[in-house]
Amino acid sequence: MATEVVEVEGHIIDSLILAKVLDAILDAGAEYRIVDVEIGRASTDTSRARIEVQGPEDVLATLITELQLHGANRVEDADARLEQSELDGVLPEGFYSTTNLATQVRLAGHWTDVENPEMDCAIVVRDDGPARTAPMHRVRAGDKVVVGLDGVRVQPMERPRGANPFEFMASEVSSEKPKELLVGEVAERIRLAKDAGRKVLAVCGPAVIHTGAGPDLARLVRGGWVDVLFAGNGFATHDIESNVLGTSLGVLLKEGRPVEHGHFNHLRVINEVRRRGSIAAAVEDGYIPGGVMYECVQRDVPFVLGGSVRDDGPLPDVYSDVVEAADAMRAFVPGVRVALMLASTLHAIATGNLLPAGVETFVVDINQAVVTKLADRGSHQALGIVTDAGLFLAILADQLCN
C-alpha cells in the first residue's frame, strides 16, 4: 500500500469541493484520513483540509491526477521535473497532462503561473519565457516538458457566492428553468464582460440560420456584443444563402416552404463566393448584402470557420486542415470572458476543449443530450440552457440591443 498527503484550500465547503474529493477517493477504492482541517467562520473566509490517502500504488497514481481536477494537490516541496522532448510533436514518457483549471508549476523553489490553461496539453518551460500549455503537435525537439506530478498544483473552480438566478433548480442542465430569467442573466454577464474590456465569443451551428435567428445574431455583432465568431462551413454558407436568396437549405425563411430546385441554393452561393476569392471580397463587391458574415466583415469581427469531411465547396475562408483550424481558434481565446455555444455540437465541444475553466460558458440547444456533452468532455464550467436557439437569440438581442 502507498500513501500520499494532499491538501485542498478555498471555499471548499459551500462549493462542495471537499465532498467531491472524499467521494473520488472512496470511488477509486482507496482510503482516507483527514489529518487537519480548518473551517472558515465568515462567508468570506476560506477553509483548508489536509488528507492522507492510502491505496495500491497503481490506484494512487491515477487517483492523485483525478484529485487535482478538484484542486487537491500533493503536499511536497519538490520542483517540477523537466525532460526534453526528443522529437517534434512527441512528448517525453510520463508527461503531465493538463486540465483547463488555473495551474502553477514550481521552478527553482518558486511557484509560477502556467499561461493559457487548456485541457489535454503538456506544460512547456522555456528559458526565454514563462511556462505555458502546448498541444502535442506544437512541442518541438529540445523543449523542456513537465513530467510526473511533482511541483504541479491546480486551483479549483469555486461556486459563485451570493444570490444567482442560475441557482434555481440546482442542476447544471434543465429544460424547466425560466428561460427569460436565464437569458437576462446571460445578457448581464455579457455586459459585465464588455465593461471589463473582455471579449464575448459566439460558437454557432447551422441551426441558428435554419431557425431564422440569423438577423438577431447579426444585430448582436453590429451592436458590438460579439467579438469573435467560431463556426463551420455550413453556418457561413446558409447565412450567406439566406441573405442572397432568402432560403436556408432551399426553404424560404419568411414563408417556411421549399422553393423549386432550392436544394442546391447553398452550392450556388458557395460557387459565387469562391469566384470572388473570399467572404470579405463578396461583401465588398455587394454580392453579400447583409447577415452575420456581412456584419463580421463590416465590423472587423474575426471569425474562424473550421471544416469537416462532409463540407460542400467549401467556402474559401474555411480551414480544411483541422489542426490549423484549432490553432486559429486558439489565437482568439485569450481575453475571452463569455462563450455562447449556439445550436452546435461539433464546434462547441472543440471550443470547449480550448477554453480555460474561468470562461463563463453557456450552451444553448433544443436537445438536452447535446447540452450535456460538453460537461461530459471536461468543460465542467458549462451551463446548459435547453431551448430553441432562435428564441434565445431573439430575447438576447432585444435585451442587449434595445
Short mmCIF file of C-alpha atoms in Angstrom, two decimals:
data_model
loop_
_atom_site.label_atom_id
_atom_site.label_comp_id
_atom_site.label_asym_id
_atom_site.label_seq_id
_atom_site.Cartn_x
_atom_site.Cartn_y
_atom_site.Cartn_z
CA MET A 1 0.00 0.00 0.00
CA ALA A 2 1.19 3.51 -0.84
CA THR A 3 0.38 6.76 0.96
CA GLU A 4 0.12 10.34 -0.26
CA VAL A 5 -0.93 13.51 1.54
CA VAL A 6 -2.99 16.06 -0.39
CA GLU A 7 -4.24 19.49 0.56
CA VAL A 8 -7.22 21.46 -0.71
CA GLU A 9 -7.89 25.10 0.10
CA GLY A 10 -10.55 27.69 -0.73
CA HIS A 11 -14.33 27.78 -0.33
CA ILE A 12 -14.24 24.00 -0.17
CA ILE A 13 -17.37 23.55 1.94
CA ASP A 14 -20.02 25.62 0.16
CA SER A 15 -18.56 24.74 -3.24
CA LEU A 16 -18.79 21.03 -2.30
CA ILE A 17 -15.14 20.60 -3.28
CA LEU A 18 -14.22 18.69 -0.11
CA ALA A 19 -17.16 16.31 -0.57
CA LYS A 20 -16.16 15.65 -4.18
CA VAL A 21 -12.57 14.92 -3.13
CA LEU A 22 -13.64 12.40 -0.48
CA ASP A 23 -16.12 10.75 -2.87
CA ALA A 24 -13.42 10.40 -5.53
CA ILE A 25 -11.09 8.69 -3.03
CA LEU A 26 -13.73 6.16 -2.00
CA ASP A 27 -14.90 5.55 -5.58
CA ALA A 28 -11.32 4.66 -6.53
CA GLY A 29 -11.19 2.01 -3.82
CA ALA A 30 -8.73 3.94 -1.66
CA GLU A 31 -9.00 5.06 1.96
CA TYR A 32 -8.54 8.46 3.55
CA ARG A 33 -7.81 10.08 6.89
CA ILE A 34 -8.35 13.79 7.46
CA VAL A 35 -5.09 14.89 9.05
CA ASP A 36 -6.00 18.52 9.62
CA VAL A 37 -8.93 20.79 8.77
CA GLU A 38 -9.59 24.50 9.28
CA ILE A 39 -13.12 25.73 8.55
CA GLY A 40 -13.66 29.43 7.88
CA ARG A 41 -16.21 31.17 10.08
CA ALA A 42 -17.29 34.15 7.98
CA SER A 43 -18.67 33.85 4.45
CA THR A 44 -15.50 35.44 3.09
CA ASP A 45 -13.17 33.07 4.95
CA THR A 46 -11.54 30.19 3.13
CA SER A 47 -11.16 26.69 4.51
CA ARG A 48 -8.32 24.19 4.29
CA ALA A 49 -8.12 20.41 4.63
CA ARG A 50 -5.12 18.10 4.60
CA ILE A 51 -5.97 14.49 3.75
CA GLU A 52 -3.89 11.32 3.92
CA VAL A 53 -4.80 8.96 1.08
CA GLN A 54 -3.86 5.28 1.17
CA GLY A 55 -4.24 2.65 -1.54
CA PRO A 56 -2.45 0.40 -4.04
CA GLU A 57 0.37 2.24 -5.82
CA ASP A 58 -1.18 1.97 -9.29
CA VAL A 59 -4.57 3.15 -7.99
CA LEU A 60 -2.98 6.06 -6.14
CA ALA A 61 -1.09 7.28 -9.21
CA THR A 62 -4.34 7.63 -11.17
CA LEU A 63 -6.28 8.94 -8.19
CA ILE A 64 -3.88 11.82 -7.48
CA THR A 65 -4.37 13.05 -11.05
CA GLU A 66 -8.15 12.90 -10.61
CA LEU A 67 -7.99 14.73 -7.29
CA GLN A 68 -6.14 17.59 -8.96
CA LEU A 69 -9.26 18.19 -11.04
CA HIS A 70 -10.90 19.24 -7.77
CA GLY A 71 -7.92 21.31 -6.65
CA ALA A 72 -6.49 18.76 -4.19
CA ASN A 73 -2.72 18.98 -4.60
CA ARG A 74 0.08 16.87 -3.19
CA VAL A 75 1.85 18.26 -0.14
CA GLU A 76 5.51 18.34 -1.11
CA ASP A 77 8.31 20.82 -1.68
CA ALA A 78 9.83 19.36 -4.83
CA ASP A 79 10.29 21.35 -8.01
CA ALA A 80 8.60 20.21 -11.19
CA ARG A 81 10.61 17.60 -13.10
CA LEU A 82 11.55 18.59 -16.64
CA GLU A 83 12.59 16.37 -19.52
CA GLN A 84 13.48 17.37 -23.05
CA SER A 85 11.37 16.27 -25.98
CA GLU A 86 13.41 14.15 -28.39
CA LEU A 87 11.25 14.65 -31.48
CA ASP A 88 8.93 17.31 -32.88
CA GLY A 89 5.37 16.53 -31.84
CA VAL A 90 6.38 13.76 -29.42
CA LEU A 91 6.26 14.20 -25.63
CA PRO A 92 8.55 12.56 -23.07
CA GLU A 93 7.29 9.44 -21.32
CA GLY A 94 5.18 10.31 -18.28
CA PHE A 95 4.41 13.89 -19.37
CA TYR A 96 1.95 15.83 -17.22
CA SER A 97 -1.44 16.22 -18.95
CA THR A 98 -3.16 19.50 -18.09
CA THR A 99 -6.73 20.37 -17.12
CA ASN A 100 -8.48 23.62 -18.06
CA LEU A 101 -8.09 24.88 -14.49
CA ALA A 102 -5.61 27.58 -13.49
CA THR A 103 -2.30 25.76 -12.93
CA GLN A 104 1.05 26.57 -11.35
CA VAL A 105 4.43 24.83 -11.54
CA ARG A 106 7.27 25.04 -9.03
CA LEU A 107 10.55 26.08 -10.65
CA ALA A 108 13.72 26.82 -8.66
CA GLY A 109 11.69 26.94 -5.45
CA HIS A 110 9.09 29.42 -6.73
CA TRP A 111 5.53 28.82 -7.91
CA THR A 112 4.80 30.32 -11.33
CA ASP A 113 1.55 30.50 -13.28
CA VAL A 114 1.12 28.41 -16.41
CA GLU A 115 -0.07 30.60 -19.27
CA ASN A 116 -3.15 29.77 -21.36
CA PRO A 117 -4.81 26.99 -19.33
CA GLU A 118 -6.14 24.34 -21.71
CA MET A 119 -7.09 20.71 -21.16
CA ASP A 120 -5.15 17.75 -22.60
CA CYS A 121 -1.92 19.65 -23.23
CA ALA A 122 1.66 19.47 -22.00
CA ILE A 123 3.40 22.15 -19.92
CA VAL A 124 6.46 23.52 -21.69
CA VAL A 125 9.06 25.57 -19.80
CA ARG A 126 11.30 27.71 -21.97
CA ASP A 127 14.40 29.56 -20.82
CA ASP A 128 13.28 32.75 -22.57
CA GLY A 129 9.70 32.84 -21.31
CA PRO A 130 7.10 31.62 -18.82
CA ALA A 131 5.66 28.13 -18.52
CA ARG A 132 2.73 27.62 -20.85
CA THR A 133 0.46 24.90 -22.15
CA ALA A 134 1.29 23.38 -25.52
CA PRO A 135 -0.73 20.89 -27.57
CA MET A 136 1.26 17.85 -28.61
CA HIS A 137 1.77 18.94 -32.22
CA ARG A 138 3.32 22.25 -31.13
CA VAL A 139 6.06 20.69 -29.00
CA ARG A 140 9.49 20.79 -30.64
CA ALA A 141 12.60 18.68 -30.09
CA GLY A 142 14.57 20.15 -27.21
CA ASP A 143 11.56 21.70 -25.45
CA LYS A 144 11.56 21.19 -21.68
CA VAL A 145 8.35 19.41 -20.71
CA VAL A 146 6.96 18.84 -17.20
CA VAL A 147 6.76 15.13 -16.36
CA GLY A 148 5.10 13.49 -13.38
CA LEU A 149 3.04 15.19 -10.68
CA ASP A 150 5.82 16.77 -8.61
CA GLY A 151 5.76 20.54 -8.46
CA VAL A 152 2.36 20.97 -10.13
CA ARG A 153 -0.76 22.34 -8.49
CA VAL A 154 -4.15 23.45 -9.79
CA GLN A 155 -6.72 25.87 -8.40
CA PRO A 156 -10.28 24.52 -8.05
CA MET A 157 -13.33 26.19 -9.55
CA GLU A 158 -15.45 27.59 -6.74
CA ARG A 159 -19.18 28.14 -6.75
CA PRO A 160 -20.08 31.85 -7.11
CA ARG A 161 -21.19 33.32 -3.80
CA GLY A 162 -24.43 35.21 -3.28
CA ALA A 163 -27.83 35.06 -4.98
CA ASN A 164 -27.72 33.89 -8.56
CA PRO A 165 -30.61 33.12 -10.94
CA PHE A 166 -28.65 30.07 -12.11
CA GLU A 167 -29.05 28.51 -8.66
CA PHE A 168 -32.76 27.95 -9.32
CA MET A 169 -33.15 24.16 -9.59
CA ALA A 170 -29.51 23.41 -8.87
CA SER A 171 -28.76 21.09 -11.81
CA GLU A 172 -26.34 22.36 -14.44
CA VAL A 173 -28.74 21.37 -17.24
CA SER A 174 -32.52 21.62 -17.10
CA SER A 175 -35.35 22.19 -19.54
CA GLU A 176 -37.53 23.51 -16.70
CA LYS A 177 -35.69 26.68 -15.76
CA PRO A 178 -37.40 30.01 -16.62
CA LYS A 179 -35.85 30.93 -19.96
CA GLU A 180 -36.36 34.68 -19.88
CA LEU A 181 -34.71 34.86 -16.46
CA LEU A 182 -31.74 32.84 -17.73
CA VAL A 183 -31.37 34.90 -20.91
CA GLY A 184 -31.50 38.07 -18.82
CA GLU A 185 -28.68 36.75 -16.64
CA VAL A 186 -26.63 35.83 -19.72
CA ALA A 187 -27.16 39.37 -21.03
CA GLU A 188 -25.92 40.76 -17.71
CA ARG A 189 -22.81 38.53 -17.84
CA ILE A 190 -22.10 39.84 -21.33
CA ARG A 191 -22.47 43.46 -20.18
CA LEU A 192 -20.09 42.84 -17.28
CA ALA A 193 -17.55 41.23 -19.60
CA LYS A 194 -17.68 44.14 -22.03
CA ASP A 195 -17.45 46.71 -19.22
CA ALA A 196 -14.29 44.93 -18.04
CA GLY A 197 -12.77 45.09 -21.53
CA ARG A 198 -13.10 41.34 -22.07
CA LYS A 199 -14.32 39.51 -25.17
CA VAL A 200 -17.50 37.61 -26.00
CA LEU A 201 -17.20 34.53 -28.21
CA ALA A 202 -20.10 33.07 -30.23
CA VAL A 203 -19.87 29.47 -31.45
CA CYS A 204 -22.64 28.78 -33.94
CA GLY A 205 -24.16 25.84 -35.77
CA PRO A 206 -26.25 25.99 -38.99
CA ALA A 207 -29.49 25.63 -36.98
CA VAL A 208 -29.05 29.27 -35.92
CA ILE A 209 -29.80 30.19 -39.54
CA HIS A 210 -32.41 27.46 -40.12
CA THR A 211 -34.46 28.73 -37.15
CA GLY A 212 -34.48 32.26 -38.52
CA ALA A 213 -32.17 33.66 -35.84
CA GLY A 214 -29.54 34.95 -38.26
CA PRO A 215 -30.84 38.56 -38.15
CA ASP A 216 -30.80 38.55 -34.34
CA LEU A 217 -27.20 37.31 -34.23
CA ALA A 218 -26.31 39.91 -36.87
CA ARG A 219 -27.82 42.59 -34.59
CA LEU A 220 -25.57 41.44 -31.76
CA VAL A 221 -22.49 41.59 -33.99
CA ARG A 222 -23.50 45.01 -35.34
CA GLY A 223 -24.09 46.28 -31.80
CA GLY A 224 -20.60 45.25 -30.69
CA TRP A 225 -21.78 42.45 -28.38
CA VAL A 226 -19.87 39.68 -30.21
CA ASP A 227 -16.09 39.97 -30.54
CA VAL A 228 -15.17 36.60 -32.08
CA LEU A 229 -17.12 34.03 -34.11
CA PHE A 230 -16.33 30.32 -34.43
CA ALA A 231 -18.40 28.23 -36.83
CA GLY A 232 -18.22 25.81 -39.71
CA ASN A 233 -18.75 25.86 -43.44
CA GLY A 234 -22.47 25.12 -43.02
CA PHE A 235 -23.23 28.10 -40.79
CA ALA A 236 -21.47 30.62 -43.03
CA THR A 237 -22.92 29.08 -46.20
CA HIS A 238 -26.53 29.17 -45.00
CA ASP A 239 -26.11 32.66 -43.56
CA ILE A 240 -24.98 33.86 -46.99
CA GLU A 241 -27.69 31.81 -48.75
CA SER A 242 -30.40 33.32 -46.56
CA ASN A 243 -29.28 36.86 -47.33
CA VAL A 244 -28.64 36.37 -51.05
CA LEU A 245 -31.51 34.02 -51.98
CA GLY A 246 -33.82 34.22 -48.96
CA THR A 247 -33.56 30.48 -48.27
CA SER A 248 -31.76 28.16 -45.89
CA LEU A 249 -31.28 24.65 -47.25
CA GLY A 250 -33.68 25.70 -50.00
CA VAL A 251 -36.51 26.65 -47.60
CA LEU A 252 -37.84 30.21 -47.71
CA LEU A 253 -37.24 31.58 -44.23
CA LYS A 254 -40.12 34.06 -44.39
CA GLU A 255 -42.68 31.53 -45.63
CA GLY A 256 -41.37 28.18 -44.40
CA ARG A 257 -41.83 26.43 -47.73
CA PRO A 258 -39.24 24.90 -50.06
CA VAL A 259 -38.56 26.51 -53.43
CA GLU A 260 -38.12 24.62 -56.67
CA HIS A 261 -34.53 23.41 -57.12
CA GLY A 262 -33.70 25.06 -53.80
CA HIS A 263 -31.80 22.03 -52.62
CA PHE A 264 -28.69 23.32 -54.38
CA ASN A 265 -29.06 27.01 -53.48
CA HIS A 266 -26.21 26.63 -50.99
CA LEU A 267 -23.96 25.34 -53.78
CA ARG A 268 -24.77 28.41 -55.85
CA VAL A 269 -23.67 30.82 -53.16
CA ILE A 270 -20.54 28.78 -52.36
CA ASN A 271 -19.64 28.91 -56.05
CA GLU A 272 -20.12 32.68 -56.24
CA VAL A 273 -18.05 33.33 -53.11
CA ARG A 274 -15.31 31.05 -54.43
CA ARG A 275 -15.41 33.01 -57.69
CA ARG A 276 -14.69 36.19 -55.71
CA GLY A 277 -11.97 34.58 -53.59
CA SER A 278 -13.24 35.25 -50.06
CA ILE A 279 -16.26 36.22 -47.99
CA ALA A 280 -14.79 39.69 -47.49
CA ALA A 281 -14.44 40.19 -51.25
CA ALA A 282 -18.05 39.05 -51.75
CA VAL A 283 -19.17 41.63 -49.18
CA GLU A 284 -17.09 44.39 -50.72
CA ASP A 285 -18.47 43.91 -54.23
CA GLY A 286 -22.06 43.80 -52.97
CA TYR A 287 -22.82 40.12 -53.57
CA ILE A 288 -23.50 39.56 -49.84
CA PRO A 289 -25.92 42.34 -48.79
CA GLY A 290 -26.33 41.52 -45.10
CA GLY A 291 -26.25 38.85 -42.42
CA VAL A 292 -23.84 37.63 -39.77
CA MET A 293 -20.83 37.17 -42.04
CA TYR A 294 -21.55 40.57 -43.62
CA GLU A 295 -21.54 42.25 -40.19
CA CYS A 296 -18.33 40.44 -39.20
CA VAL A 297 -16.58 41.82 -42.28
CA GLN A 298 -18.02 45.31 -41.84
CA ARG A 299 -17.19 45.48 -38.12
CA ASP A 300 -13.79 43.75 -38.35
CA VAL A 301 -15.01 40.94 -36.09
CA PRO A 302 -12.62 38.00 -36.58
CA PHE A 303 -14.08 34.61 -37.44
CA VAL A 304 -12.69 31.10 -37.72
CA LEU A 305 -14.53 28.61 -39.93
CA GLY A 306 -13.41 25.05 -39.21
CA GLY A 307 -14.20 22.49 -41.90
CA SER A 308 -15.21 18.84 -41.80
CA VAL A 309 -15.20 15.89 -44.20
CA ARG A 310 -18.86 16.45 -45.15
CA ASP A 311 -18.49 20.06 -46.33
CA ASP A 312 -19.67 21.17 -49.76
CA GLY A 313 -17.28 23.51 -51.53
CA PRO A 314 -16.06 24.59 -49.08
CA LEU A 315 -16.09 28.38 -48.83
CA PRO A 316 -12.60 29.79 -49.45
CA ASP A 317 -12.29 31.06 -45.84
CA VAL A 318 -12.79 27.59 -44.34
CA TYR A 319 -9.85 25.79 -42.72
CA SER A 320 -9.84 22.31 -44.26
CA ASP A 321 -6.94 21.21 -42.02
CA VAL A 322 -8.41 20.60 -38.56
CA VAL A 323 -5.08 21.17 -36.81
CA GLU A 324 -4.75 24.56 -38.49
CA ALA A 325 -8.36 25.33 -37.57
CA ALA A 326 -7.76 24.54 -33.89
CA ASP A 327 -4.60 26.66 -33.85
CA ALA A 328 -6.50 29.56 -35.46
CA MET A 329 -9.18 29.23 -32.77
CA ARG A 330 -6.54 29.16 -30.01
CA ALA A 331 -5.22 32.51 -31.19
CA PHE A 332 -8.52 34.21 -30.28
CA VAL A 333 -9.15 32.53 -26.91
CA PRO A 334 -7.01 34.91 -24.76
CA GLY A 335 -9.22 37.66 -23.39
CA VAL A 336 -12.50 35.77 -23.82
CA ARG A 337 -14.72 36.06 -20.74
CA VAL A 338 -18.08 34.76 -22.04
CA ALA A 339 -18.66 32.00 -24.60
CA LEU A 340 -22.05 31.33 -26.19
CA MET A 341 -22.41 27.86 -27.75
CA LEU A 342 -25.45 28.13 -30.01
CA ALA A 343 -27.02 25.04 -31.60
CA SER A 344 -23.64 23.45 -32.22
CA THR A 345 -22.20 20.12 -31.13
CA LEU A 346 -19.01 19.67 -33.14
CA HIS A 347 -17.65 23.21 -32.82
CA ALA A 348 -18.95 23.69 -29.27
CA ILE A 349 -17.06 20.65 -27.99
CA ALA A 350 -13.96 21.64 -29.98
CA THR A 351 -14.09 25.14 -28.49
CA GLY A 352 -14.77 23.82 -25.00
CA ASN A 353 -11.54 21.85 -25.20
CA LEU A 354 -9.65 25.12 -25.78
CA LEU A 355 -11.26 27.34 -23.15
CA PRO A 356 -9.89 27.91 -19.62
CA ALA A 357 -12.28 26.91 -16.85
CA GLY A 358 -12.69 30.57 -15.89
CA VAL A 359 -14.56 31.40 -19.11
CA GLU A 360 -18.31 31.59 -18.44
CA THR A 361 -19.75 29.16 -20.98
CA PHE A 362 -23.43 28.93 -21.91
CA VAL A 363 -24.57 26.04 -24.10
CA VAL A 364 -27.90 26.60 -25.85
CA ASP A 365 -29.58 23.74 -27.70
CA ILE A 366 -33.05 22.25 -28.03
CA ASN A 367 -31.56 18.79 -27.47
CA GLN A 368 -30.70 18.22 -23.81
CA ALA A 369 -28.23 15.44 -24.69
CA VAL A 370 -26.18 17.91 -26.74
CA VAL A 371 -26.13 20.38 -23.87
CA THR A 372 -24.81 17.67 -21.52
CA LYS A 373 -21.99 16.51 -23.81
CA LEU A 374 -19.73 19.50 -23.19
CA ALA A 375 -19.60 18.89 -19.43
CA ASP A 376 -19.08 15.18 -20.06
CA ARG A 377 -15.95 16.03 -22.05
CA GLY A 378 -14.32 18.09 -19.32
CA SER A 379 -15.82 21.58 -19.68
CA HIS A 380 -17.36 21.49 -16.21
CA GLN A 381 -17.91 25.26 -16.18
CA ALA A 382 -20.51 24.98 -18.98
CA LEU A 383 -24.10 25.80 -18.04
CA GLY A 384 -26.78 24.34 -20.28
CA ILE A 385 -29.93 26.15 -21.41
CA VAL A 386 -32.31 23.73 -23.10
CA THR A 387 -34.31 25.83 -25.53
CA ASP A 388 -34.58 26.80 -29.17
CA ALA A 389 -31.52 28.82 -30.16
CA GLY A 390 -33.71 31.08 -32.29
CA LEU A 391 -35.89 32.12 -29.35
CA PHE A 392 -32.82 32.54 -27.12
CA LEU A 393 -31.12 34.88 -29.60
CA ALA A 394 -34.29 36.91 -30.19
CA ILE A 395 -34.64 37.63 -26.46
CA LEU A 396 -30.90 38.22 -26.01
CA ALA A 397 -30.75 40.68 -28.91
CA ASP A 398 -33.77 42.57 -27.58
CA GLN A 399 -32.21 42.84 -24.12
CA LEU A 400 -28.78 43.98 -25.33
CA CYS A 401 -29.57 46.00 -28.45
CA ASN A 402 -32.73 47.89 -27.46
#
